């Protein structure tokens, strides 16, 4: 498994986990960098891992779910998230 840091906003990163053509995004505050990365590297986005409910961690989830309806979304049991997971 490989770990990739995608710059996001002015001072943040979206982490991507990749292996064998599959990818998972960690805390995608913005969908754009994730979609660009998977497209450039011919990866299939399989899921999203959420660690915290703030927008800079979750802002891109809805757009990623729209672009990839089969995504798994995993997050902490007691977080206040505005999307299904």
mmCIF file of C-alpha atoms in Angstrom:
data_model
loop_
_atom_site.group_PDB
_atom_site.id
_atom_site.type_symbol
_atom_site.label_atom_id
_atom_site.label_comp_id
_atom_site.label_asym_id
_atom_site.label_seq_id
_atom_site.Cartn_x
_atom_site.Cartn_y
_atom_site.Cartn_z
ATOM 1 C CA UNK A 1 0.000 0.000 0.000
ATOM 2 C CA UNK A 2 1.221 3.494 -0.820
ATOM 3 C CA UNK A 3 0.403 6.782 0.891
ATOM 4 C CA UNK A 4 0.164 10.003 -1.141
ATOM 5 C CA UNK A 5 -0.279 13.566 0.132
ATOM 6 C CA UNK A 6 -2.454 15.820 -2.045
ATOM 7 C CA UNK A 7 -2.178 19.538 -1.227
ATOM 8 C CA UNK A 8 -5.547 21.061 -0.372
ATOM 9 C CA UNK A 9 -6.573 24.581 0.548
ATOM 10 C CA UNK A 10 -3.683 26.759 1.717
ATOM 11 C CA UNK A 11 -2.391 24.620 4.556
ATOM 12 C CA UNK A 12 -3.845 21.142 4.430
ATOM 13 C CA UNK A 13 -3.549 17.740 2.767
ATOM 14 C CA UNK A 14 -5.865 15.022 1.584
ATOM 15 C CA UNK A 15 -4.249 11.641 2.083
ATOM 16 C CA UNK A 16 -4.702 8.923 -0.523
ATOM 17 C CA UNK A 17 -4.097 5.247 0.137
ATOM 18 C CA UNK A 18 -3.498 3.233 -3.040
ATOM 19 C CA UNK A 19 -2.887 -0.405 -3.842
ATOM 20 C CA UNK A 20 -3.340 -2.514 -6.976
ATOM 21 C CA UNK A 21 -5.320 0.122 -8.870
ATOM 22 C CA UNK A 22 -7.654 0.970 -5.985
ATOM 23 C CA UNK A 23 -7.693 4.137 -3.879
ATOM 24 C CA UNK A 24 -9.169 5.400 -0.636
ATOM 25 C CA UNK A 25 -9.295 9.104 0.267
ATOM 26 C CA UNK A 26 -8.725 10.220 3.873
ATOM 27 C CA UNK A 27 -10.527 13.390 4.953
ATOM 28 C CA UNK A 28 -11.308 14.791 1.484
ATOM 29 C CA UNK A 29 -12.140 18.406 2.227
ATOM 30 C CA UNK A 30 -12.209 19.074 -1.513
ATOM 31 C CA UNK A 31 -13.236 16.583 -4.223
ATOM 32 C CA UNK A 32 -11.159 18.196 -6.991
ATOM 33 C CA UNK A 33 -7.694 16.994 -5.961
ATOM 34 C CA UNK A 34 -9.037 13.473 -5.338
ATOM 35 C CA UNK A 35 -10.754 13.218 -8.722
ATOM 36 C CA UNK A 36 -7.689 14.644 -10.473
ATOM 37 C CA UNK A 37 -5.382 12.165 -8.707
ATOM 38 C CA UNK A 38 -7.448 9.055 -9.440
ATOM 39 C CA UNK A 39 -7.954 10.140 -13.044
ATOM 40 C CA UNK A 40 -4.275 10.894 -13.631
ATOM 41 C CA UNK A 41 -3.173 7.593 -12.090
ATOM 42 C CA UNK A 42 -5.980 5.433 -13.578
ATOM 43 C CA UNK A 43 -7.214 4.416 -10.119
ATOM 44 C CA UNK A 44 -10.639 3.287 -8.965
ATOM 45 C CA UNK A 45 -11.816 5.266 -5.941
ATOM 46 C CA UNK A 46 -13.254 2.644 -3.574
ATOM 47 C CA UNK A 47 -13.863 4.555 -0.396
ATOM 48 C CA UNK A 48 -13.452 7.473 1.955
ATOM 49 C CA UNK A 49 -12.133 7.464 5.504
ATOM 50 C CA UNK A 50 -13.330 10.328 7.713
ATOM 51 C CA UNK A 51 -11.555 11.189 10.961
ATOM 52 C CA UNK A 52 -13.396 14.370 11.937
ATOM 53 C CA UNK A 53 -16.568 16.270 11.034
ATOM 54 C CA UNK A 54 -15.133 19.707 10.110
ATOM 55 C CA UNK A 55 -15.568 20.923 6.552
ATOM 56 C CA UNK A 56 -11.870 20.797 5.745
ATOM 57 C CA UNK A 57 -12.128 17.043 6.352
ATOM 58 C CA UNK A 58 -15.570 16.395 4.828
ATOM 59 C CA UNK A 59 -16.300 19.152 2.291
ATOM 60 C CA UNK A 60 -15.637 16.960 -0.745
ATOM 61 C CA UNK A 61 -17.568 13.886 0.349
ATOM 62 C CA UNK A 62 -20.904 14.716 -1.302
ATOM 63 C CA UNK A 63 -19.264 15.477 -4.667
ATOM 64 C CA UNK A 64 -17.219 12.263 -4.468
ATOM 65 C CA UNK A 65 -20.340 10.263 -3.624
ATOM 66 C CA UNK A 66 -22.064 11.809 -6.661
ATOM 67 C CA UNK A 67 -19.130 11.013 -8.934
ATOM 68 C CA UNK A 68 -18.685 7.482 -7.544
ATOM 69 C CA UNK A 69 -22.024 6.234 -6.136
ATOM 70 C CA UNK A 70 -20.610 2.872 -5.016
ATOM 71 C CA UNK A 71 -18.142 4.426 -2.544
ATOM 72 C CA UNK A 72 -17.822 3.114 0.971
ATOM 73 C CA UNK A 73 -17.636 5.889 3.549
ATOM 74 C CA UNK A 74 -16.250 5.055 6.981
ATOM 75 C CA UNK A 75 -16.160 7.422 9.935
ATOM 76 C CA UNK A 76 -16.192 7.528 13.715
ATOM 77 C CA UNK A 77 -19.385 6.201 15.310
ATOM 78 C CA UNK A 78 -20.286 9.400 17.156
ATOM 79 C CA UNK A 79 -19.296 12.137 14.692
ATOM 80 C CA UNK A 80 -21.873 14.640 13.415
ATOM 81 C CA UNK A 81 -21.672 13.976 9.678
ATOM 82 C CA UNK A 82 -24.150 15.309 7.128
ATOM 83 C CA UNK A 83 -23.898 12.369 4.715
ATOM 84 C CA UNK A 84 -24.576 8.638 4.986
ATOM 85 C CA UNK A 85 -21.724 6.421 6.157
#
